[in-house]
XYZ file of C-alpha atoms in Angstrom:
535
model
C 106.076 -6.238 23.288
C 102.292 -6.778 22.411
C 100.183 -5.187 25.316
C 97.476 -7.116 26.814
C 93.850 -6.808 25.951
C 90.783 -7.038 28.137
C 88.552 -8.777 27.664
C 85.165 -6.689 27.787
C 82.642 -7.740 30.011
C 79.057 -7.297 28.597
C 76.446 -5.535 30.548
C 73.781 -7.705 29.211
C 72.540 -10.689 31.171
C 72.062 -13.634 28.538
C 69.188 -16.835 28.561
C 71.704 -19.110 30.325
C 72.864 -16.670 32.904
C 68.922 -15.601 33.229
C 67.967 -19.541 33.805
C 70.718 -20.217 36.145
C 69.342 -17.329 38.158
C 65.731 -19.045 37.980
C 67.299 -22.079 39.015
C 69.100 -21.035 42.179
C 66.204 -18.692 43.257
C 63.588 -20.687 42.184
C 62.171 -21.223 45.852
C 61.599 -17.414 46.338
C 59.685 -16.938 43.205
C 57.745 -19.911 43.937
C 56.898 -18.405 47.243
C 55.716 -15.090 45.850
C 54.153 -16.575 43.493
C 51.968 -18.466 45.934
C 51.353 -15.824 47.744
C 49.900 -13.715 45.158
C 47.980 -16.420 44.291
C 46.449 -16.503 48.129
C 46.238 -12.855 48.079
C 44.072 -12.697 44.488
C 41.826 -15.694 46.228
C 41.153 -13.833 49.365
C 39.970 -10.729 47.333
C 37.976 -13.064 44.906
C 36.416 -15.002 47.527
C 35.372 -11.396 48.941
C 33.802 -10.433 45.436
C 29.945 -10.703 45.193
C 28.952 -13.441 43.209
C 27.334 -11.622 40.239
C 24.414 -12.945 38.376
C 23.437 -11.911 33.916
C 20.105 -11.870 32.887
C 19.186 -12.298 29.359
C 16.282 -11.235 26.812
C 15.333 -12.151 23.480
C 13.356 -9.358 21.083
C 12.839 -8.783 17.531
C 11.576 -6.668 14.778
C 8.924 -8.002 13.770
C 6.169 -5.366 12.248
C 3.344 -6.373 13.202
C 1.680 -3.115 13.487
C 2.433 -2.469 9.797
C 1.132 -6.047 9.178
C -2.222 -5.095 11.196
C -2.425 -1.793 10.037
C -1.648 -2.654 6.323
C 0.207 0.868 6.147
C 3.432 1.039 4.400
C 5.083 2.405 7.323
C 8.045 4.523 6.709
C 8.246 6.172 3.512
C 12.193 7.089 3.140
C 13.053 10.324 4.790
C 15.374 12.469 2.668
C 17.515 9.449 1.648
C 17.908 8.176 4.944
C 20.182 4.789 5.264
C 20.071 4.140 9.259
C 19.475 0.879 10.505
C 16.818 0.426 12.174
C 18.226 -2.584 14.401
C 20.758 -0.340 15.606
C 18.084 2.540 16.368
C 16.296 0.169 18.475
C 19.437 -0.727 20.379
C 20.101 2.640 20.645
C 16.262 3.273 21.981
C 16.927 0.757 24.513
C 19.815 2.406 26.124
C 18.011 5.594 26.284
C 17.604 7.228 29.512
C 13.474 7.859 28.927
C 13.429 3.748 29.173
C 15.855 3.577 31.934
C 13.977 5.838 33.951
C 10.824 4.089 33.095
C 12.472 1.004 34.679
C 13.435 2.659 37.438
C 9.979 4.078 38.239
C 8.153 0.848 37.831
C 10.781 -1.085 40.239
C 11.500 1.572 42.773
C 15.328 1.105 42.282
C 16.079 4.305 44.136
C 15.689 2.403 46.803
C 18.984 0.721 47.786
C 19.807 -1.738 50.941
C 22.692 -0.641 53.234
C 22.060 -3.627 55.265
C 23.900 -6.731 53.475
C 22.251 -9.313 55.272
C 18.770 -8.065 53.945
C 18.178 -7.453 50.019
C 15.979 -5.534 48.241
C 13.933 -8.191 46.801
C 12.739 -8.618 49.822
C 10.509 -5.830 49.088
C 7.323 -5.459 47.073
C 5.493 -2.411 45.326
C 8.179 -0.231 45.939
C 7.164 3.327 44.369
C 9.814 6.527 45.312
C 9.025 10.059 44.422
C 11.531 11.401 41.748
C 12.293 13.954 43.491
C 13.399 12.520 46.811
C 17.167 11.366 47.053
C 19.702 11.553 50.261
C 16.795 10.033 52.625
C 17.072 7.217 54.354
C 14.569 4.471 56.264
C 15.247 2.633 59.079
C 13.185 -1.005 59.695
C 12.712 -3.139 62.776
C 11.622 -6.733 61.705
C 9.113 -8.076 64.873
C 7.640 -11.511 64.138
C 4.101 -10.527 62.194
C 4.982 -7.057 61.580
C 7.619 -4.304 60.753
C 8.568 -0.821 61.756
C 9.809 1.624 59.291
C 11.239 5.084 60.534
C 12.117 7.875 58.310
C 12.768 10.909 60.119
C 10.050 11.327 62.610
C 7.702 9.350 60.463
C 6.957 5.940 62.105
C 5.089 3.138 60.025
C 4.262 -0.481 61.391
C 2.179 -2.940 59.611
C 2.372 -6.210 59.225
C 4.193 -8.233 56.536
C 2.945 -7.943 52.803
C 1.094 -4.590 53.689
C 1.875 -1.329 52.408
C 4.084 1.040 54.427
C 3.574 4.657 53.463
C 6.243 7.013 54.296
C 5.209 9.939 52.325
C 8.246 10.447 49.639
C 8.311 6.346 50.011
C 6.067 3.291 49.656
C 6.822 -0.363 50.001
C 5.919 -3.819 51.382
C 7.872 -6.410 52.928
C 7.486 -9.925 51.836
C 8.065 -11.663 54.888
C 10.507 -11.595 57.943
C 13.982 -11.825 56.716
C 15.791 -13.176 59.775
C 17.243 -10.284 60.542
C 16.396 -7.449 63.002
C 17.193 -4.172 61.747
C 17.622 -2.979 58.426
C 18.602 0.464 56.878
C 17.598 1.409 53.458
C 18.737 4.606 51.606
C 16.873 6.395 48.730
C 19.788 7.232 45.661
C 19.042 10.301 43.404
C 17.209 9.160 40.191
C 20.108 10.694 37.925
C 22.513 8.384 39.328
C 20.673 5.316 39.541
C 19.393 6.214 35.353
C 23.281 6.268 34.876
C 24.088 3.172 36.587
C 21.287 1.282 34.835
C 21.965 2.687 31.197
C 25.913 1.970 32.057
C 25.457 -1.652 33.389
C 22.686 -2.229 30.631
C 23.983 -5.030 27.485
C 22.190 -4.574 24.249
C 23.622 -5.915 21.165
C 22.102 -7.278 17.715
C 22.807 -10.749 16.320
C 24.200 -10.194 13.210
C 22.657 -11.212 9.847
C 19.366 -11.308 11.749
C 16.780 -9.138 13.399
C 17.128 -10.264 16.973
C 18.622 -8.301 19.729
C 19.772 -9.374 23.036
C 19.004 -7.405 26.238
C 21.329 -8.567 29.006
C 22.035 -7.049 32.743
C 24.345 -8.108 35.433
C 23.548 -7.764 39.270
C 24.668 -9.439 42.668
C 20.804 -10.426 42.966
C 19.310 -13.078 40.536
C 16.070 -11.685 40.763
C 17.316 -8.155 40.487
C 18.870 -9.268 37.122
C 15.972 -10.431 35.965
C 13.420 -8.038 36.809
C 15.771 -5.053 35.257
C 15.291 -6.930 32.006
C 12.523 -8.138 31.723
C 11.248 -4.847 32.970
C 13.264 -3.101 30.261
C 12.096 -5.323 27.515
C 8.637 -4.592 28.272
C 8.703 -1.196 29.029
C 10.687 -0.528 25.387
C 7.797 -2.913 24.092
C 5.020 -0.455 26.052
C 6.444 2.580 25.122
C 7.139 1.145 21.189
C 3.601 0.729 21.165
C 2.704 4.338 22.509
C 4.947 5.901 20.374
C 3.205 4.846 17.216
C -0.105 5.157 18.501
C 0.962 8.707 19.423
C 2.037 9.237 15.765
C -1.213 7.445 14.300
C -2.960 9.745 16.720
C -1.294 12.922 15.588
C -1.751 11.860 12.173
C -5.386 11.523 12.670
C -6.449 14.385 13.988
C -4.099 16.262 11.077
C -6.037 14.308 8.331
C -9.370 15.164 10.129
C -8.346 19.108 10.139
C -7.679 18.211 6.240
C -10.834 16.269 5.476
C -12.723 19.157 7.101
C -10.807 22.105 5.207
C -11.390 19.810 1.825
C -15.035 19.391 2.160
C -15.829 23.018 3.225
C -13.875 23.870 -0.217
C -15.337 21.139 -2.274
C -18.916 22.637 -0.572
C -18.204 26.165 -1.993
C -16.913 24.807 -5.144
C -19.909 22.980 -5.920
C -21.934 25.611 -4.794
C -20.346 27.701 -7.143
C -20.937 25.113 -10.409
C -24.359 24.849 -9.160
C -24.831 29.133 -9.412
C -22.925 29.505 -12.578
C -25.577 26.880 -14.031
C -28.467 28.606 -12.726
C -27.621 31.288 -13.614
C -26.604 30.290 -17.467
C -29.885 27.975 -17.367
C -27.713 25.188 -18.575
C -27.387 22.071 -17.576
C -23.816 21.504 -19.180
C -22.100 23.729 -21.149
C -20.279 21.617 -22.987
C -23.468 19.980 -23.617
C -24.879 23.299 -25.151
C -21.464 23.733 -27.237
C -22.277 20.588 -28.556
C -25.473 20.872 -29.383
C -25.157 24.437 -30.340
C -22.117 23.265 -32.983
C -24.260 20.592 -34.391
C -27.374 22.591 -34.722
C -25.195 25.244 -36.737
C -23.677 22.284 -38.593
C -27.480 20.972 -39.344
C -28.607 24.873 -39.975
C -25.730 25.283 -42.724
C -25.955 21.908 -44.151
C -30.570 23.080 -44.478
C -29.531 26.141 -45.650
C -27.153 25.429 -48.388
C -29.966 22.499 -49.691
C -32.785 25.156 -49.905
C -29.996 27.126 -51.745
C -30.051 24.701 -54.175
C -33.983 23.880 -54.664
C -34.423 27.743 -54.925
C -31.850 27.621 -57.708
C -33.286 24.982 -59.253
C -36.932 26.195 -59.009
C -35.946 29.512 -60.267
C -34.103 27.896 -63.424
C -37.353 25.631 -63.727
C -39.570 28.720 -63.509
C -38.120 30.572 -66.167
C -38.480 27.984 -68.398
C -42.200 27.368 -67.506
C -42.805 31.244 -68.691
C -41.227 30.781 -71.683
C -43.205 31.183 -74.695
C -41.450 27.679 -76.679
C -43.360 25.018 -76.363
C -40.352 22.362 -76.173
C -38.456 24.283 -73.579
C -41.857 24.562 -71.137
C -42.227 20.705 -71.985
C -38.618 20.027 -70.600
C -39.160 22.145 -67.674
C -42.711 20.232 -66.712
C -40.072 16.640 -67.020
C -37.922 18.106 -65.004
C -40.474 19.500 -62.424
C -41.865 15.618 -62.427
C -38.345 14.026 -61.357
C -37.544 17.068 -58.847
C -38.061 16.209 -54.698
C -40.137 19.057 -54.622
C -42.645 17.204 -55.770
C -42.719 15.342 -52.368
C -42.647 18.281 -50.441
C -44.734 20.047 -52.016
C -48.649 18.615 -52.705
C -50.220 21.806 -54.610
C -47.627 21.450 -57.239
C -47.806 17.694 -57.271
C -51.237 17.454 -57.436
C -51.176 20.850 -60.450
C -48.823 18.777 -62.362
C -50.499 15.360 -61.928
C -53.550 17.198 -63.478
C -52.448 18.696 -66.109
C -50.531 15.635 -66.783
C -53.986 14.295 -67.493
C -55.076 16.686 -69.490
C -52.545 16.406 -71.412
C -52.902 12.541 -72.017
C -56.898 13.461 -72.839
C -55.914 16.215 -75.361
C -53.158 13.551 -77.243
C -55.605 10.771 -76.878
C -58.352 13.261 -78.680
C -55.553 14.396 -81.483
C -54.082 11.562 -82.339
C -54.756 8.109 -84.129
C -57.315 7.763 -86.970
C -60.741 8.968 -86.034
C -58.966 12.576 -84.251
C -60.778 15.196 -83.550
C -60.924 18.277 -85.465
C -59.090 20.919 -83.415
C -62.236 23.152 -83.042
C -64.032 20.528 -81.687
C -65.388 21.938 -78.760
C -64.084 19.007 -76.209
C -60.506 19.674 -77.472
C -60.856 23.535 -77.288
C -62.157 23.021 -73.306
C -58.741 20.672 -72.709
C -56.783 23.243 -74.326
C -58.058 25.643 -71.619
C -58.391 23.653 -69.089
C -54.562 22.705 -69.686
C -53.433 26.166 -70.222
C -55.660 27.358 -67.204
C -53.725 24.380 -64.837
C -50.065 25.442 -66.340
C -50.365 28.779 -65.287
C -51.730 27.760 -61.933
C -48.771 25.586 -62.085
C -46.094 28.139 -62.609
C -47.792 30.213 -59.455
C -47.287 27.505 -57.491
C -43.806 26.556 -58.868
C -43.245 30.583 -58.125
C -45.013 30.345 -54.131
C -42.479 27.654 -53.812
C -39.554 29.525 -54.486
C -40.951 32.325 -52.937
C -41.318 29.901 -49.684
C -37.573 28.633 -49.991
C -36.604 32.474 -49.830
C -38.570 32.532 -46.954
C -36.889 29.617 -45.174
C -33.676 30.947 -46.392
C -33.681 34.186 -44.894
C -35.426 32.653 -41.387
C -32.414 29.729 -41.626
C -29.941 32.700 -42.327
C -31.511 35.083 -39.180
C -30.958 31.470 -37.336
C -27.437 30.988 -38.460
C -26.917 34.732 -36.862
C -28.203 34.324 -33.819
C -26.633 30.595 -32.971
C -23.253 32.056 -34.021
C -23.809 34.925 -31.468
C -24.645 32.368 -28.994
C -21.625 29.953 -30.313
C -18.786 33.390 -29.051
C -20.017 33.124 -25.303
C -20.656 29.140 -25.600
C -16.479 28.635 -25.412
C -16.180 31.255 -22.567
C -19.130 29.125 -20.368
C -17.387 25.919 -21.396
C -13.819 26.851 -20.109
C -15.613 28.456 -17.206
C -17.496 25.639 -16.481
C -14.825 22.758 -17.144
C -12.405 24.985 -14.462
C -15.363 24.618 -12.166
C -15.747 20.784 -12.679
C -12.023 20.331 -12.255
C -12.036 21.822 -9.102
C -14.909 20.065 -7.361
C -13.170 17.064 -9.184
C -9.631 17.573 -7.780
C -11.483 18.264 -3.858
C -13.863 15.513 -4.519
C -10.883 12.810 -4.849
C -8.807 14.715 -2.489
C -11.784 14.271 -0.048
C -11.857 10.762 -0.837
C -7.940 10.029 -0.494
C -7.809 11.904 2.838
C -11.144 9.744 3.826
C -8.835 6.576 3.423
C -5.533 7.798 4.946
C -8.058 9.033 7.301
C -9.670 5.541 7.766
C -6.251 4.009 8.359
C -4.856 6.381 10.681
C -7.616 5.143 12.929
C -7.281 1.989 12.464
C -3.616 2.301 13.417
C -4.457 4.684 16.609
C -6.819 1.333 17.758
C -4.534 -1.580 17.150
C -2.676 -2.298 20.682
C 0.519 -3.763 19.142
C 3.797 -2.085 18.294
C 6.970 -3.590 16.021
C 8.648 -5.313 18.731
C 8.028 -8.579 19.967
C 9.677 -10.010 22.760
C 10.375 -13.358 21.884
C 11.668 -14.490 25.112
C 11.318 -12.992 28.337
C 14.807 -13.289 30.786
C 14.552 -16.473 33.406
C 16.246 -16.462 37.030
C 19.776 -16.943 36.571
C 20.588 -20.365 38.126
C 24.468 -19.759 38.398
C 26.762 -17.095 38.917
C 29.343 -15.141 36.901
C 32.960 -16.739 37.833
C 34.700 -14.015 35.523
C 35.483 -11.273 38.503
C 36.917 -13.417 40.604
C 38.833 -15.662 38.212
C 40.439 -12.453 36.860
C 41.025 -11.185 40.337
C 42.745 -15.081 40.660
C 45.025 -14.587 37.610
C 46.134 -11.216 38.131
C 47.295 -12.383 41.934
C 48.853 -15.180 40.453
C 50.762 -13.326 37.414
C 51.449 -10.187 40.017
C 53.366 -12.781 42.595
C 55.200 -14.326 39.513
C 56.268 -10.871 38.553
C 57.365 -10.082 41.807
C 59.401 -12.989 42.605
C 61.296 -12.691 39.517
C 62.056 -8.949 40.051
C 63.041 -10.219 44.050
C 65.134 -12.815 42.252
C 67.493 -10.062 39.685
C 67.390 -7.737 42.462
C 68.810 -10.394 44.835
C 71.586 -11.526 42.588
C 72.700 -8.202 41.767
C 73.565 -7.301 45.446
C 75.139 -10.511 45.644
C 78.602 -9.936 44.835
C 80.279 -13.250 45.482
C 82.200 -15.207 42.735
C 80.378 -18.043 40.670
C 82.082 -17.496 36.989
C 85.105 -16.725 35.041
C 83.140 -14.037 33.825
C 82.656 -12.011 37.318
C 86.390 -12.900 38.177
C 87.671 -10.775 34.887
C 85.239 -8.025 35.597
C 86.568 -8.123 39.350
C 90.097 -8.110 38.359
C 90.541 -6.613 35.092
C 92.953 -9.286 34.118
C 91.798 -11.746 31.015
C 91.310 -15.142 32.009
C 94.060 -17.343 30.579
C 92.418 -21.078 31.351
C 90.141 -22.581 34.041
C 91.601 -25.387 36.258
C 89.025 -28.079 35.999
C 87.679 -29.290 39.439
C 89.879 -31.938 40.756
C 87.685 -35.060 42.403
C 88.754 -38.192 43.965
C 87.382 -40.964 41.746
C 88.629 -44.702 41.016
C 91.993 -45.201 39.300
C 92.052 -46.915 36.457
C 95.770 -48.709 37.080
C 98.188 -45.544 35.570
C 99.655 -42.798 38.579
């Protein structure tokens, strides 16, 4: 015989069994589910409406425009952008505090009904914190308390409490107020948490943003922020253009006492060498030893050619003494020299006489007494003609040996010429090098100043934050939705806890798991309807 199997009942609760649940409890999660709903009103209806403030700035450069400096030379490679170095400079905790001094936001209502923009020219000491002031609005003036300190003036005048200083605008239809002074620390940290910068991307804009329960709160924290990074932008440079002047003047000074001593020094070392230039004298010097060579080798040549012409002229043939007298006629000495130009032009006359006399048909006789005095006469003006060919080349030896003494003494000069030259040109270089040193620092000099004097930084705030005409709905819509999706989630977990506990029979299902005995077939419901004419 076959034993009976069981059916296993699954642990497991499926969609249908899930909906049918929904279904028949449907009323209690739609209770819970209103209720969360009321409860997440109540607390968003008890939220403070919140107000954002928004503020437009870019980078625009017009200090480097101004200035016409090429601002930032890279830094050791340096990638950073300088967008996000702004954003991160506006988040810093020197401009938060700045913010904080300027608006006197250590100073904090405890008194709902009255706000702090209802006071003017607030100004705190840093140092005070833990304090607190107690005001008693009359109807044209106000008391202010703070410890045994008592202040009354009327409204719109200043109220000086020592660690404290304010005004009040005007009675604010209350009668008491109490006002406590927060530690600047914590009020930096709440203003640098609650503070929204962020950069439009593809752009060079950035957006300043701040939330507070006060519209006009919101709106002087940026604006005051925007303007203080804008101040402080502005200060910074002119810091750096100030630092960088007074460097460059140190420098300018330092370069012109050295380019003073360095031309002081070319100045001595040309006194004292009684030269203008030296390279001047070198070239000089090189061309008069150029000039001196170029003499000395011509006179060289005359006295070799003199000498050759002078032995000839004491030679006892007739032809060769002729040949040297044609030679002496075509030779530049001649020129230079008059006596022998003038000996040879004379004898050349006597000798034309004497061939005129000699010659031809009706000649004289050679002891004719005319022809005998030319004779003489010409012999008398040859010899005086080879002295004077032999001063000459006595003259040229002369010249010769001064020219040579010459040559020695401008090559002694031409050894210490070089030395004075490199001396000299190390000298020029150096007043050169400080001179346009001088001059560069002059300019960077010039510009630094110019950029200490302009009053404008590289931000520009292109649009200051307005009042915020509405509120932020996003606190207490959340605060809605999460009431509303809480009492859902409650309901439902009421609902499966519910039908768990209930242990009465609605299924086939619960009937096998309460008896252990497999269902063999379900009777249908029997219901009284119409026949249709069959029993």
């Amino acid at each position: 015989m076959r034993p009976v199997e069981y059916a296993e009942v699954s642990a497991s609760v499926s969609f249908r069994q899930a909906f049918t649940m929904l279904r028949r409890r449907y009323l209690l999660i739609l209770g819970m589910t209103v209720l969360g709903s009321i409860v997440g009103l109540f607390l968003a209806s008890r939220t403070p409406a919140t107000y954002q403030a928004s503020a437009m700035i870019r980078l625009a450069g017009e200090r480097q425009t101004l200035t016409g400096a090429e601002e930032a030379a890279p830094v050791l490679g340096r990638t950073a952008d300088p967008l996000l170095s702004i954003v991160e400079l506006l988040r810093s905790r020197a401009i938060a505090g700045v913010v904080v001094d300027s608006l006197g936001l250590q100073v904090a209502s405890r008194t709902p009904e009255f706000s702090f923009e209802d006071l003017v020219r607030v100004q705190v000491d840093p140092r005070a914190a833990g304090d607190s002031v107690q005001l008693v609005f009359g109807e044209s003036e106000v008391k202010a308390t703070r410890g045994e300190r008592v202040v009354t003036a009327p409204y719109a005048q200043l109220l000086n409490l020592g660690v404290v200083q304010f005004a009040v605008r005007s009675n604010p239809g209350v009668e008491t107020a109490t006002l406590g002074i927060r530690p600047r620390e914590q009020v930096i940290d709440g203003l640098v948490a609650g503070l929204l910068v962020s950069r439009r991307e593809f752009t060079d804009v950035i957006d300043v943003r701040y939330i507070a329960e006060d519209p006009r709160t919101a709106q002087r924290v940026v604006n005051s922020t925007v303007q203080a990074f804008q101040t402080l932008n502005v200060q910074w440079a002119r810091e750096r253009s100030r630092r960088r002047r007074e460097f460059l003047a140190e420098q300018l000074g330092q370069t012109d006492s050295m380019l003073e001593r360095a031309q002081a020094e070319l100045s001595s070392f040309r006194s004292r060498q009684q030269l203008a230039s030296s390279r001047d004298a070198l070239a000089a010097e090189q061309t008069a030893l150029l000039a001196l060579d170029a003499r000395r080798e011509e006179l060289d040549a005359d006295r070799q050619t003199f000498s050759a012409l002078l032995g000839r002229l004491k030679a006892n043939d007739e032809a060769s003494r002729a040949e040297a007298l044609r030679a002496l006629a075509t030779s530049p000495a001649m020129v230079d020299n008059p006596a022998v130009g003038g000996l040879y032009q004379q004898l050349l006359r006597y000798q034309v006489r004497l061939d005129s006399m000699t010659t031809g048909p009706w000649r004289a006789s050679p002891n004719n007494p005319d022809v005998v005095q030319l004779k003489s006469l010409a012999r008398t003006t040859q010899d005086q003609l080879v002295q004077a060919v032999s001063s000459h080349v006595q003259a040229i030896d002369a010249r010769v040996t001064a020219l040579s003494g010459l040559r020695q003494r401008t090559g002694a000069s031409m050894q210490i010429l070089p030395a004075m030259a490199e001396e000299e040109m190390r000298l020029n270089r150096r007043v050169d090098a400080l001179a346009n040193m001088g001059d560069e620092l002059r300019r960077d000099f010039q510009r630094a100043r110019m950029a200490e004097a302009v009053e404008a930084g590289d931000i520009d705030v292109v649009a200051l934050a307005p009042l915020p005409s509405s509120s932020l709905l996003s606190g207490a819509v959340l605060k809605l939705i999460l009431g509303l999706a809480l009492g859902l989630m409650l309901g439902m977990v009421l609902a499966f806890v519910l039908e768990a506990l209930n242990t009465s029979i609605r299924r086939p299902e619960d009937l096998e798991a309460v008896l252990h005995v497999p269902g063999l077939a379900v009777i249908p419901r029997i219901t009284s309807g119409p026949r249709n004419g069959q029993s």
